[in-house]
PDB file of C-alpha atoms in Angstrom:
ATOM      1  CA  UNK A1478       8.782  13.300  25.554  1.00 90.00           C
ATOM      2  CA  UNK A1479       8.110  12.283  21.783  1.00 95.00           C
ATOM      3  CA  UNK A1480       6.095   8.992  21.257  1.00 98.00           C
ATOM      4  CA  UNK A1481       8.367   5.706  20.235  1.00 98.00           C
ATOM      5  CA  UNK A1482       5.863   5.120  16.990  1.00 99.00           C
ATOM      6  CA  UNK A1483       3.904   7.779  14.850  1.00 99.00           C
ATOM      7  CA  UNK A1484       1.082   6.635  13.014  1.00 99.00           C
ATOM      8  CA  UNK A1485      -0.298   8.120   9.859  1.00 99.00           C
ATOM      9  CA  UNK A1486      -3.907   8.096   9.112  1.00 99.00           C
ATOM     10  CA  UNK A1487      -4.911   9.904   5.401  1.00 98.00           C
ATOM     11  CA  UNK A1488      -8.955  10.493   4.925  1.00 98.00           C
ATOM     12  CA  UNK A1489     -11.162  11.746   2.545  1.00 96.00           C
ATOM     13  CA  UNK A1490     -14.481  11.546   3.242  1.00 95.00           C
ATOM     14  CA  UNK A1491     -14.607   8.335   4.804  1.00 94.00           C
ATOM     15  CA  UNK A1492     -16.457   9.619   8.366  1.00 94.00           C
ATOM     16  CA  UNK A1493     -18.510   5.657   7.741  1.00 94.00           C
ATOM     17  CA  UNK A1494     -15.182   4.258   8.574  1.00 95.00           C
ATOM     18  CA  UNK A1495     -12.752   6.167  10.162  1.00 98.00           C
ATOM     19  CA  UNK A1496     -13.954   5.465  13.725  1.00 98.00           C
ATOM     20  CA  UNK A1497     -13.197   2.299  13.074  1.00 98.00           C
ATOM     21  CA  UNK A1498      -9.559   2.610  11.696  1.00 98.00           C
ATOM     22  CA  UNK A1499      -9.074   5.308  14.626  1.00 99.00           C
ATOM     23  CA  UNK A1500     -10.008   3.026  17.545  1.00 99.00           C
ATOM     24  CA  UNK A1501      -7.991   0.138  16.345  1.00 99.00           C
ATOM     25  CA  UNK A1502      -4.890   2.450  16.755  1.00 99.00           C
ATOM     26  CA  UNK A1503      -5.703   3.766  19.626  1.00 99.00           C
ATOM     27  CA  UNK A1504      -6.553   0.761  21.423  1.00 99.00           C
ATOM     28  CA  UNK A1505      -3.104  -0.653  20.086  1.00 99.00           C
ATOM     29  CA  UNK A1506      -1.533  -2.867  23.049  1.00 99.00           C
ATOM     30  CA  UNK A1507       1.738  -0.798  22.715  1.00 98.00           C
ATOM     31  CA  UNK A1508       0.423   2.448  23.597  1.00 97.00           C
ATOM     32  CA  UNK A1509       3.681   4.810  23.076  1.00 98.00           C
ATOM     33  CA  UNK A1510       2.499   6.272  19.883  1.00 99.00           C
ATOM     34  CA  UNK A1511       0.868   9.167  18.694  1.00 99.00           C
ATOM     35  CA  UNK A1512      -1.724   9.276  15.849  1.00 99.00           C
ATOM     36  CA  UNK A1513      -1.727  11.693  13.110  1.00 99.00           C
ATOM     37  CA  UNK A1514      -4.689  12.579  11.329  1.00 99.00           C
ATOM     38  CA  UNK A1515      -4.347  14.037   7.910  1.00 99.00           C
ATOM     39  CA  UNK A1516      -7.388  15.477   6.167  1.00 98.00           C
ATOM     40  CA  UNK A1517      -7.130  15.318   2.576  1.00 97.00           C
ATOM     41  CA  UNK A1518      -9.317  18.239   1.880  1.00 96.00           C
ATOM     42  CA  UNK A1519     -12.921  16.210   3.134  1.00 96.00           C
ATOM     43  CA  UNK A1520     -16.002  17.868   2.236  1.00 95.00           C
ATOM     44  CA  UNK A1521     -18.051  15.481   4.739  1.00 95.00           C
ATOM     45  CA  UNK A1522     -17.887  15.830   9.070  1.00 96.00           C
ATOM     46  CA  UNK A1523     -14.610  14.445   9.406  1.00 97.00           C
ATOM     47  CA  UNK A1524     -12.887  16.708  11.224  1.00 96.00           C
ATOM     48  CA  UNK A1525     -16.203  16.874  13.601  1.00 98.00           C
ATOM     49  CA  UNK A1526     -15.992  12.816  14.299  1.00 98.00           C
ATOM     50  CA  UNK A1527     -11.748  13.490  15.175  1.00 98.00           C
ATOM     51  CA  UNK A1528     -13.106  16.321  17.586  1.00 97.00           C
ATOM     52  CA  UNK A1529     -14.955  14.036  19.694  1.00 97.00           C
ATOM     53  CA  UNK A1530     -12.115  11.714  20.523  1.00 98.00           C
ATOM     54  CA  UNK A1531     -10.742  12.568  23.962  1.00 97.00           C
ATOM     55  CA  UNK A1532      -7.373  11.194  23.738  1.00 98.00           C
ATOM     56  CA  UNK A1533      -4.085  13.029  23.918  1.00 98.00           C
ATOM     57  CA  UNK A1534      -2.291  11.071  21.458  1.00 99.00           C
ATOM     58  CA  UNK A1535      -4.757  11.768  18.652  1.00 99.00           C
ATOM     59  CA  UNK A1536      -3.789  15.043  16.512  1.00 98.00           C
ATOM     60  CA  UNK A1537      -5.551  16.717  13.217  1.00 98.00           C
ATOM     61  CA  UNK A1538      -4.180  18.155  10.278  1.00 98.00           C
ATOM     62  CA  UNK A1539      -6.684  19.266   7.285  1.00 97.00           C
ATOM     63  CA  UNK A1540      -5.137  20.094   3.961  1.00 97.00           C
ATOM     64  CA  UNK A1541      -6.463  23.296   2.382  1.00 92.00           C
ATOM     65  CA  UNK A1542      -7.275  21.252  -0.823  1.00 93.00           C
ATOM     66  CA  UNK A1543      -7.647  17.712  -1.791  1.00 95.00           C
ATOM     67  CA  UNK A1544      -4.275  16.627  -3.038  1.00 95.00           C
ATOM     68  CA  UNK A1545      -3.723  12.625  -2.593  1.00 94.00           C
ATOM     69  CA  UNK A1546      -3.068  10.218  -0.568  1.00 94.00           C
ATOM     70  CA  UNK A1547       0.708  10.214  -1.315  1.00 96.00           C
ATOM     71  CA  UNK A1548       0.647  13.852  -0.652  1.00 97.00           C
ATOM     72  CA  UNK A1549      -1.023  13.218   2.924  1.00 98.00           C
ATOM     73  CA  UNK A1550       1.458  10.955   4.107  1.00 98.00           C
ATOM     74  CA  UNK A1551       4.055  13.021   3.236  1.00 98.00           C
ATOM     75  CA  UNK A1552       2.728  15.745   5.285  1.00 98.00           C
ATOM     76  CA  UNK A1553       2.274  13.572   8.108  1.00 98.00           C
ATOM     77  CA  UNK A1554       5.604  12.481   7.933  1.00 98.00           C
ATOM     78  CA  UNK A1555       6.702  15.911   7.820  1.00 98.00           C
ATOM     79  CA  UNK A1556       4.883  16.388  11.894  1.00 98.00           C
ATOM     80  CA  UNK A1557       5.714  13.145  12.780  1.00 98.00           C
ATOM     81  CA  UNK A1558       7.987  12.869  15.895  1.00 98.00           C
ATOM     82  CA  UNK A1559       8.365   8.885  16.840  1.00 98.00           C
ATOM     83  CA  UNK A1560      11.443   6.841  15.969  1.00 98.00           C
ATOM     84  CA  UNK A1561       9.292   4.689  14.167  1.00 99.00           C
ATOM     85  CA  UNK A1562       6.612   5.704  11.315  1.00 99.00           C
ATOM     86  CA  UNK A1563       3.656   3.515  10.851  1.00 99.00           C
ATOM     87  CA  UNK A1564       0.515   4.340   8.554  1.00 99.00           C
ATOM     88  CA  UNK A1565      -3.391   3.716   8.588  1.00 98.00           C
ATOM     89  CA  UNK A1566      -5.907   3.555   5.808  1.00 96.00           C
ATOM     90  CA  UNK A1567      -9.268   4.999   6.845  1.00 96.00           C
ATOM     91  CA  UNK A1568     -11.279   2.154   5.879  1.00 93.00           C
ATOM     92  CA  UNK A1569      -8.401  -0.235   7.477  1.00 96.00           C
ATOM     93  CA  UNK A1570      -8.353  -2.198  10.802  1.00 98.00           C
ATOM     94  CA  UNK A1571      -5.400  -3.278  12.566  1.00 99.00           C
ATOM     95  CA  UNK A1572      -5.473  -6.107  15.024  1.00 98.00           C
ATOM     96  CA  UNK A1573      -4.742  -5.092  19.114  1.00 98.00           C
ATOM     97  CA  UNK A1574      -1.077  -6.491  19.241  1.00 98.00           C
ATOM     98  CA  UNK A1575       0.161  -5.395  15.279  1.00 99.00           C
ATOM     99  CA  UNK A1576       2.552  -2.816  16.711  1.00 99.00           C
ATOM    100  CA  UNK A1577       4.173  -4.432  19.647  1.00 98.00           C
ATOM    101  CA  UNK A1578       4.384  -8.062  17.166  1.00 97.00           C
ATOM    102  CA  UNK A1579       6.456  -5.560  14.968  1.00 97.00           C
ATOM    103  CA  UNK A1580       8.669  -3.901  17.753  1.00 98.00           C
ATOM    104  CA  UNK A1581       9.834  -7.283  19.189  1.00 96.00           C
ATOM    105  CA  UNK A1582      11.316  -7.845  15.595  1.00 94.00           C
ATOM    106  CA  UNK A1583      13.049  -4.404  15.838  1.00 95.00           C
ATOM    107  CA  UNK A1584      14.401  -5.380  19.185  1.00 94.00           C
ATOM    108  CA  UNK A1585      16.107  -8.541  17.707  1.00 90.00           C
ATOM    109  CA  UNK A1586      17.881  -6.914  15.329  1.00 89.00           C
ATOM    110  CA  UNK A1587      19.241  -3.537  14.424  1.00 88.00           C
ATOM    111  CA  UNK A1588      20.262  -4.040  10.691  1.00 89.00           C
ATOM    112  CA  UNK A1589      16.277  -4.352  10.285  1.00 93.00           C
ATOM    113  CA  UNK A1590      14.654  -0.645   8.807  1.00 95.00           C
ATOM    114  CA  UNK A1591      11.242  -2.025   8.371  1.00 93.00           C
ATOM    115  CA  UNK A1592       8.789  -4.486   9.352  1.00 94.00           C
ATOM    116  CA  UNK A1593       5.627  -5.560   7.380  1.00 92.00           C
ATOM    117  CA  UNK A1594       3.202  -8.368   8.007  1.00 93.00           C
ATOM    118  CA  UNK A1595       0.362 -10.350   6.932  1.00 93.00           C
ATOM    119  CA  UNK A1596      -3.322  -8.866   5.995  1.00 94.00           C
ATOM    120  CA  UNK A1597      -6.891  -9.778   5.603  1.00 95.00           C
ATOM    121  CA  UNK A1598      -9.135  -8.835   3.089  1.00 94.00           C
ATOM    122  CA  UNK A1599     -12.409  -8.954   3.517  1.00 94.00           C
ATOM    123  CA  UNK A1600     -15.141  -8.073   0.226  1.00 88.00           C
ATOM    124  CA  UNK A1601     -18.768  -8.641   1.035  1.00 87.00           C
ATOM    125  CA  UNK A1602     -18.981 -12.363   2.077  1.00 89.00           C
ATOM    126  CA  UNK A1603     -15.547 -13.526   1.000  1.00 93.00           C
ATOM    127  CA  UNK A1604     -12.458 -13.494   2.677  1.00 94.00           C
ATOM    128  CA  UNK A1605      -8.892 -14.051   1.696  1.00 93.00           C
ATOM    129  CA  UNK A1606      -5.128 -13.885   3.383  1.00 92.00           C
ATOM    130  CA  UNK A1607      -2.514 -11.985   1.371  1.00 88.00           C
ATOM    131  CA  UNK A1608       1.495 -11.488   2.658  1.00 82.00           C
ATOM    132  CA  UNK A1609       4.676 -14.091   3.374  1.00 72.00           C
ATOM    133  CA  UNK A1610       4.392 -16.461   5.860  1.00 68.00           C
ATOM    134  CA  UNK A1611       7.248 -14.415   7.228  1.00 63.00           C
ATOM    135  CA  UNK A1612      10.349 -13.131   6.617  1.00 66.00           C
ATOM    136  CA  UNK A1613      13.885 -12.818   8.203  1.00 63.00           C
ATOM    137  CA  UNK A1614      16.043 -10.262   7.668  1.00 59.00           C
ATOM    138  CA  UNK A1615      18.669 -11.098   5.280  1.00 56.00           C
ATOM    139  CA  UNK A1616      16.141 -13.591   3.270  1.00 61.00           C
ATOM    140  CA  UNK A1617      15.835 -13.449  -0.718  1.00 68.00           C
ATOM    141  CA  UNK A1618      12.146 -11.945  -0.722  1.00 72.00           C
ATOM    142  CA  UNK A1619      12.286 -10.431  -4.077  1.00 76.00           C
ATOM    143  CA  UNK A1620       9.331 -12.720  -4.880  1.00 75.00           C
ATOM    144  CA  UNK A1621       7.422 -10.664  -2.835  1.00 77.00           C
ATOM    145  CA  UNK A1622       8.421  -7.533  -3.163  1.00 82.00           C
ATOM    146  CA  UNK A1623       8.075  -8.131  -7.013  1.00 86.00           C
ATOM    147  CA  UNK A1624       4.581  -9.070  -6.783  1.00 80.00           C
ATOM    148  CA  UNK A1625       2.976  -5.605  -5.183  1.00 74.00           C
ATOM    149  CA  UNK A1626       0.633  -7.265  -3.305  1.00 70.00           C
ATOM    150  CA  UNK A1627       2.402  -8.546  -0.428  1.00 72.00           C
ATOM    151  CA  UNK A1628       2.678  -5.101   1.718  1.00 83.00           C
ATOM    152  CA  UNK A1629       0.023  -2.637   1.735  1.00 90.00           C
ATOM    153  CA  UNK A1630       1.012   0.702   3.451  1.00 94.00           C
ATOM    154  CA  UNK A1631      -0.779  -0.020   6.880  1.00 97.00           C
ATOM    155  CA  UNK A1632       1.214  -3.052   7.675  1.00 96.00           C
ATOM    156  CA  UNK A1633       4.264  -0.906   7.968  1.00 96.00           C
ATOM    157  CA  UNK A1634       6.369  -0.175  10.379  1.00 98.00           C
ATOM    158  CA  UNK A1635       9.505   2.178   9.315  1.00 98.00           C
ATOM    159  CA  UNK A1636      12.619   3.630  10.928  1.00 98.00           C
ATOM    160  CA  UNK A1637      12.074   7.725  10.529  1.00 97.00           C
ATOM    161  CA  UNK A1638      15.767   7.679   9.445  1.00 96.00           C
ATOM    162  CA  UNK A1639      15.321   4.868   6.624  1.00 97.00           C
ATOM    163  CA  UNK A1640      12.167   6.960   5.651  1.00 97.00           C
ATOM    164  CA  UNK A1641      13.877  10.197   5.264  1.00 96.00           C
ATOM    165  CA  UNK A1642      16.383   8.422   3.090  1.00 97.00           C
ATOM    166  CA  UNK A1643      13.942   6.950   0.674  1.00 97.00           C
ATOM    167  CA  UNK A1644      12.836  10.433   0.038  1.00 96.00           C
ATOM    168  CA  UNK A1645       9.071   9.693   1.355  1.00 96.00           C
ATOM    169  CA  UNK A1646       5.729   9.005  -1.020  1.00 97.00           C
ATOM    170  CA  UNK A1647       5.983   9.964  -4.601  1.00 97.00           C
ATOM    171  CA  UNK A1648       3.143  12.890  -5.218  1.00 96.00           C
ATOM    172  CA  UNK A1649       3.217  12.233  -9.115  1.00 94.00           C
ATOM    173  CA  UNK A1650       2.048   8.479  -8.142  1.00 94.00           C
ATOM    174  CA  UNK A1651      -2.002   8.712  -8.582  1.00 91.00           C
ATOM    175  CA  UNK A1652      -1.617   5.020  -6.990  1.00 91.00           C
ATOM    176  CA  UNK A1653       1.019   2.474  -6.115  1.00 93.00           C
ATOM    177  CA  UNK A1654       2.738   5.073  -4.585  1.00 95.00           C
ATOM    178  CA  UNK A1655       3.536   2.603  -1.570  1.00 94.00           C
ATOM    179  CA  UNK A1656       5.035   0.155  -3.907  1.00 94.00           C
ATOM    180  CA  UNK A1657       7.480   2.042  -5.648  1.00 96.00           C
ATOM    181  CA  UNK A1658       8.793   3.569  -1.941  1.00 96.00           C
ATOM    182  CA  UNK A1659       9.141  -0.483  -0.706  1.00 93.00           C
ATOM    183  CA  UNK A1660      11.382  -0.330  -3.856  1.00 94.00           C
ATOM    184  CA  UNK A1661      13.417   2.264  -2.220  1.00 95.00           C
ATOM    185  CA  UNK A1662      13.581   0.736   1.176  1.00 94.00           C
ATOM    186  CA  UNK A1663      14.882  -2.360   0.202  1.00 90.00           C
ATOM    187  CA  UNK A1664      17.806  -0.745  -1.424  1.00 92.00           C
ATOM    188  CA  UNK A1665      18.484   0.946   1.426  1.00 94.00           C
ATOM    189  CA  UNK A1666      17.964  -1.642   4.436  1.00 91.00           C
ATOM    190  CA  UNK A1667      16.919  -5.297   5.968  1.00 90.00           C
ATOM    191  CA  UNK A1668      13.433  -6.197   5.433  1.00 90.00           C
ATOM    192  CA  UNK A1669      11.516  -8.446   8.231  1.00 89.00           C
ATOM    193  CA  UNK A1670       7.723  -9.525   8.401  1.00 90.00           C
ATOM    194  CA  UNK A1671       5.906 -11.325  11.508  1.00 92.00           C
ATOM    195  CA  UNK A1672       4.140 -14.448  10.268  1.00 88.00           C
ATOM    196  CA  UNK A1673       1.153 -12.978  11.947  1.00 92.00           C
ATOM    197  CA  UNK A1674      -2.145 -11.195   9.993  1.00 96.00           C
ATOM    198  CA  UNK A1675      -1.916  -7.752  11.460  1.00 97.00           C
ATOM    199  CA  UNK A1676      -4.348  -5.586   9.577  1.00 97.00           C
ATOM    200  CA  UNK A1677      -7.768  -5.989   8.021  1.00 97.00           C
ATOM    201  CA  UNK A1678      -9.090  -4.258   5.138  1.00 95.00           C
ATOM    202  CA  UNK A1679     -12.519  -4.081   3.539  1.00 92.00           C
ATOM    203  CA  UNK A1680     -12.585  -3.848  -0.001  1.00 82.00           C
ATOM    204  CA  UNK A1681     -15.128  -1.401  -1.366  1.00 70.00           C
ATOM    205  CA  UNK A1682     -16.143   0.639  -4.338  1.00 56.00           C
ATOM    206  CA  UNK A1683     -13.733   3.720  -3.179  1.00 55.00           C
ATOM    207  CA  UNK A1684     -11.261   1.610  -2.046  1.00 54.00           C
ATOM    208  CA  UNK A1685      -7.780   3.552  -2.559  1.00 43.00           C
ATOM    209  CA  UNK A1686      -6.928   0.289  -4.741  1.00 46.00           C
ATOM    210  CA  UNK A1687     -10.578   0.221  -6.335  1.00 56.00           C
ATOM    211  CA  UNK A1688     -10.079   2.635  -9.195  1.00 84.00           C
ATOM    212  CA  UNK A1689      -8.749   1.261 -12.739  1.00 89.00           C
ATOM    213  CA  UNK A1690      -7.729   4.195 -14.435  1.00 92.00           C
ATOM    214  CA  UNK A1691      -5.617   4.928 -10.786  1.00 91.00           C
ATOM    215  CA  UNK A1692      -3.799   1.624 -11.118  1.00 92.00           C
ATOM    216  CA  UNK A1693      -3.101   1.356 -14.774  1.00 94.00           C
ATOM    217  CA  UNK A1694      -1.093   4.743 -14.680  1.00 95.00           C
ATOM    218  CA  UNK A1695       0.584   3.464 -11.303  1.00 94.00           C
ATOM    219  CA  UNK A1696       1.375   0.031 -12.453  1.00 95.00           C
ATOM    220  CA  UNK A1697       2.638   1.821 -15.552  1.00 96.00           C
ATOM    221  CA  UNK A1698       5.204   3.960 -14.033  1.00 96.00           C
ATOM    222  CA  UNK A1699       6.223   1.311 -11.538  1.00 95.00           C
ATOM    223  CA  UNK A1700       6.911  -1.123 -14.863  1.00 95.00           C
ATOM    224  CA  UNK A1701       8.922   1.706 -16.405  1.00 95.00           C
ATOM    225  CA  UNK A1702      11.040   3.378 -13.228  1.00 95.00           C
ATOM    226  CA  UNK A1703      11.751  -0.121 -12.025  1.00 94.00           C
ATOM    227  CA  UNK A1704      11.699  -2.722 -14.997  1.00 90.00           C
ATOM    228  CA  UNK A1705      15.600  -3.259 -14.169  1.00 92.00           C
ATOM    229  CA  UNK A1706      14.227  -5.002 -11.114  1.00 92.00           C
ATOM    230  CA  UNK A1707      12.715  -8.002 -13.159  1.00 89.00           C
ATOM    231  CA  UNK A1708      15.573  -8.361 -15.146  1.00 89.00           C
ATOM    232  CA  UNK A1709      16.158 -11.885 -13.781  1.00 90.00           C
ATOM    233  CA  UNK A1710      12.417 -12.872 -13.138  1.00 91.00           C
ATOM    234  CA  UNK A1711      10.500 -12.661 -16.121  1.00 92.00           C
ATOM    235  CA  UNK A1712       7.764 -15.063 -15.065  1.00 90.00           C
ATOM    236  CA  UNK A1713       6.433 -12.047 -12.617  1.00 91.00           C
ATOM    237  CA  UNK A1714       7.193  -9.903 -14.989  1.00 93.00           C
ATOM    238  CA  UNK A1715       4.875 -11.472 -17.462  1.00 92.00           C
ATOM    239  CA  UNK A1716       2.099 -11.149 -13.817  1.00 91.00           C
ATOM    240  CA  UNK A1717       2.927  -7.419 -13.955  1.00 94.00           C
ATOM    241  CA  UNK A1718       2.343  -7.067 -17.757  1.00 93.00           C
ATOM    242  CA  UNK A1719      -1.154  -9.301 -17.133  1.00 92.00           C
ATOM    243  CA  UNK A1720      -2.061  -7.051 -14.477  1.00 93.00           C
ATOM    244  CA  UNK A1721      -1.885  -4.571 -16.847  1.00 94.00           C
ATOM    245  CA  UNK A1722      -3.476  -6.155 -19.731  1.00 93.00           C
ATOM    246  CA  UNK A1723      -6.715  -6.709 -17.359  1.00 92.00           C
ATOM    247  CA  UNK A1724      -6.778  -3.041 -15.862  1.00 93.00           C
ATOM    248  CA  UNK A1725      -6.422  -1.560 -19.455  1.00 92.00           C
ATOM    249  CA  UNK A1726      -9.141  -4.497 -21.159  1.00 90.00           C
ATOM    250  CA  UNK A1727     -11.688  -3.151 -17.870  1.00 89.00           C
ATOM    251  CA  UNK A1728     -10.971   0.150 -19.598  1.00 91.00           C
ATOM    252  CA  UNK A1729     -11.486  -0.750 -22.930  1.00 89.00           C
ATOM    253  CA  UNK A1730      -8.291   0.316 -24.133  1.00 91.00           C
ATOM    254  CA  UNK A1731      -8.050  -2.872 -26.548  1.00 88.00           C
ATOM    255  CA  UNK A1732      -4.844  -2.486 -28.427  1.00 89.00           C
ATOM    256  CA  UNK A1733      -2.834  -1.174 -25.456  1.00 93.00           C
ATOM    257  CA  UNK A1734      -3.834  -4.529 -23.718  1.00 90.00           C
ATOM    258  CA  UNK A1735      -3.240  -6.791 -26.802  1.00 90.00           C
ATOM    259  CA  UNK A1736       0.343  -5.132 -26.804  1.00 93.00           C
ATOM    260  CA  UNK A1737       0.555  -6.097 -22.789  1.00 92.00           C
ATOM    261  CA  UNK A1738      -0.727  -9.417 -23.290  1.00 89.00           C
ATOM    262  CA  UNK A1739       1.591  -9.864 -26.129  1.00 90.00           C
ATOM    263  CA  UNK A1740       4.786  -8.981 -23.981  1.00 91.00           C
ATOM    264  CA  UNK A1741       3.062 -11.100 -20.922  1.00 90.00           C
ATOM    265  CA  UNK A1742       3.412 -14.290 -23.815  1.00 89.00           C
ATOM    266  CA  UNK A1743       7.009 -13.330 -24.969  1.00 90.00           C
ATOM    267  CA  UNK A1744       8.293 -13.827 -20.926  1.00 88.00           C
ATOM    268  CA  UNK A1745       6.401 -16.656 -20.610  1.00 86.00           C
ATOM    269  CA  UNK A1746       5.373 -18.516 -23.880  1.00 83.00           C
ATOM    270  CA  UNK A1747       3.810 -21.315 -22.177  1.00 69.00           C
ATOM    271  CA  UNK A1748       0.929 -19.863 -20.206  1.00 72.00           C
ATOM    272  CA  UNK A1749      -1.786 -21.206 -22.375  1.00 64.00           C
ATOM    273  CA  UNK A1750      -3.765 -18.712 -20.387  1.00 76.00           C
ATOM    274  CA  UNK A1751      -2.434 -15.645 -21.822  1.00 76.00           C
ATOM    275  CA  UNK A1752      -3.307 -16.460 -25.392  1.00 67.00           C
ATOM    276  CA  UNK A1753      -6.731 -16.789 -24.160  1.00 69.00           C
ATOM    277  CA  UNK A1754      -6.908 -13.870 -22.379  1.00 73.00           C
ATOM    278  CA  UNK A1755      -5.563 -12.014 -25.732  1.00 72.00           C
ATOM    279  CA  UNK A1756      -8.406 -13.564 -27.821  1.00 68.00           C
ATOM    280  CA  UNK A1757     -10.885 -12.155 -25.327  1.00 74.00           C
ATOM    281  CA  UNK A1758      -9.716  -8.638 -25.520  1.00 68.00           C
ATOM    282  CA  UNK A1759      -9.424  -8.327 -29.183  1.00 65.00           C
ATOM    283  CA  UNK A1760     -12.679  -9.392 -28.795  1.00 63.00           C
ATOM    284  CA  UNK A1761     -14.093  -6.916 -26.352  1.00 66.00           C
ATOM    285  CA  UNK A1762     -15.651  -3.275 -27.299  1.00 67.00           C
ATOM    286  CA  UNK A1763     -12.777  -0.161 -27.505  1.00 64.00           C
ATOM    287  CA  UNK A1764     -13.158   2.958 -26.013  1.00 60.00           C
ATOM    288  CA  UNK A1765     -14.060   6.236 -27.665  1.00 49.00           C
ATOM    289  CA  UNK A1766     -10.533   7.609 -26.766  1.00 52.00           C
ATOM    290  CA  UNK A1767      -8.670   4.069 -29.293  1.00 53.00           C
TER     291      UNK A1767
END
């Protein structure tokens, strides 16, 4: 009989963590779930570490090649055979009860197609809380769904049906991927969160979200694909276009982040801040590729 809840686990070379991320699925106090492994072509002892796990639920699928994250999910998606899709970083933690907090919200309502949640994150000796407070279905949360941040892949939980609509991750995506499909999703269903923290994650160096270059092309196409969706709220908007502004300063690609900063200021021509922040990076050294 096929498990209520698959769970989606990408990896690349992440064997220091993925025990970790494993177990806290596994040891999930709604056990009706299967986990799917997805190697993203690891050149380390991953597949080794999933071998010693003893647990029927636990399956492994290795890519020939590396080929993303986005690209991973998909094909676990593709073997997937719950009612209910959920997904795992492999440097993530979920807390004991995240799944069966999320299922009683299902249960309450049918209209709902997804459920996200609160997170953690934890760098070095610092700690921080990022997501609603919660969320009913039928709420305005635009706010959050406009600011990115708010529902990182492992707090969801998805209908397989609402999934399949959406069309899955896009492969093209080298990051953000997850917030242009929550884009999706909300056109096609209710939204809920629990006004719980339900996952932990530890920033790091090769964090999925650790890599500049990544997010400036990501935030880039989510800004163009999507820009009708600020239409009405150009205060984020001119967040977005900071965002920006800082990933492409980090990268020293001066005038493309004087031109961000710029449109940041024309949404939002009182945030003394900005005009700072433009000084500074027509300041800063350019890159070899300006």
């Amino acid at each position: 009989m096929p498990p209520l809840v698959s769970v989606i686990l990408p990896t690349h070379n992440r064997r220091r963590t993925l025990s970790r991320a494993v177990d806290s699925v596994l040891s999930q106090t709604h056990g009706d779930l299967e986990l799917i492994v997805v190697d993203d072509g690891s050149t380390d002892t991953t597949a080794e570490l999933i071998a010693e796990y003893d647990d029927p639920r636990l399956t492994f699928e290795a890519l020939a090649r590396q080929a993303g994250a986005a690209t991973a999910r998909n094909r676990g998606i593709e073997l997937a055979r719950g009612q209910l899709i959920a997904f795992q970083d492999s440097d993530d933690e979920w807390v004991p009860g995240k799944l069966e907090s999320q299922l009683e919200v299902f249960d309450r309502d049918a209209r709902i197609g997804w459920v996200g949640g609160r997170h953690r994150v934890v760098a070095g000796s610092e700690a921080w809380t990022v997501g609603p407070t919660s969320i009913i279905a039928g709420e305005d949360h635009r706010a959050e769904l406009l600011d990115g941040r708010a529902f990182v892949t492992p707090t969801w939980l998805v209908r397989r049906e609402v999934l399949a609509a959406a069309g899955g991750f896009r492969q093209d995506m080298p990051c953000l991927e997850d917030w242009d499909l929550i884009f999706r999703l909300d056109d096609l269903c209710e939204f809920a969160a629990v006004d719980e923290v339900i996952l932990t994650r530890y920033a790091s160096a090769d964090s999925l979200f650790g890599n500049a270059d990544r997010q400036r092309i990501g935030l880039e196409l989510i800004l163009a694909d999507h820009a009708g969706r600020w239409r009405d709220h150009p205060a984020a908007l001119a967040d977005r276009h900071r965002d920006l502004a800082r990933l492409q300063s980090r990268l020293g690609q001066r005038r493309q982040a004087l031109r961000s900063y710029a449109t940041a200021a024309s949404l939002q021509p009182l945030r003394g801040r900005t005009y700072g922040a433009m000084v500074k990076a027509l300041l800063a050294p350019t890159s070899s590729e300006e």
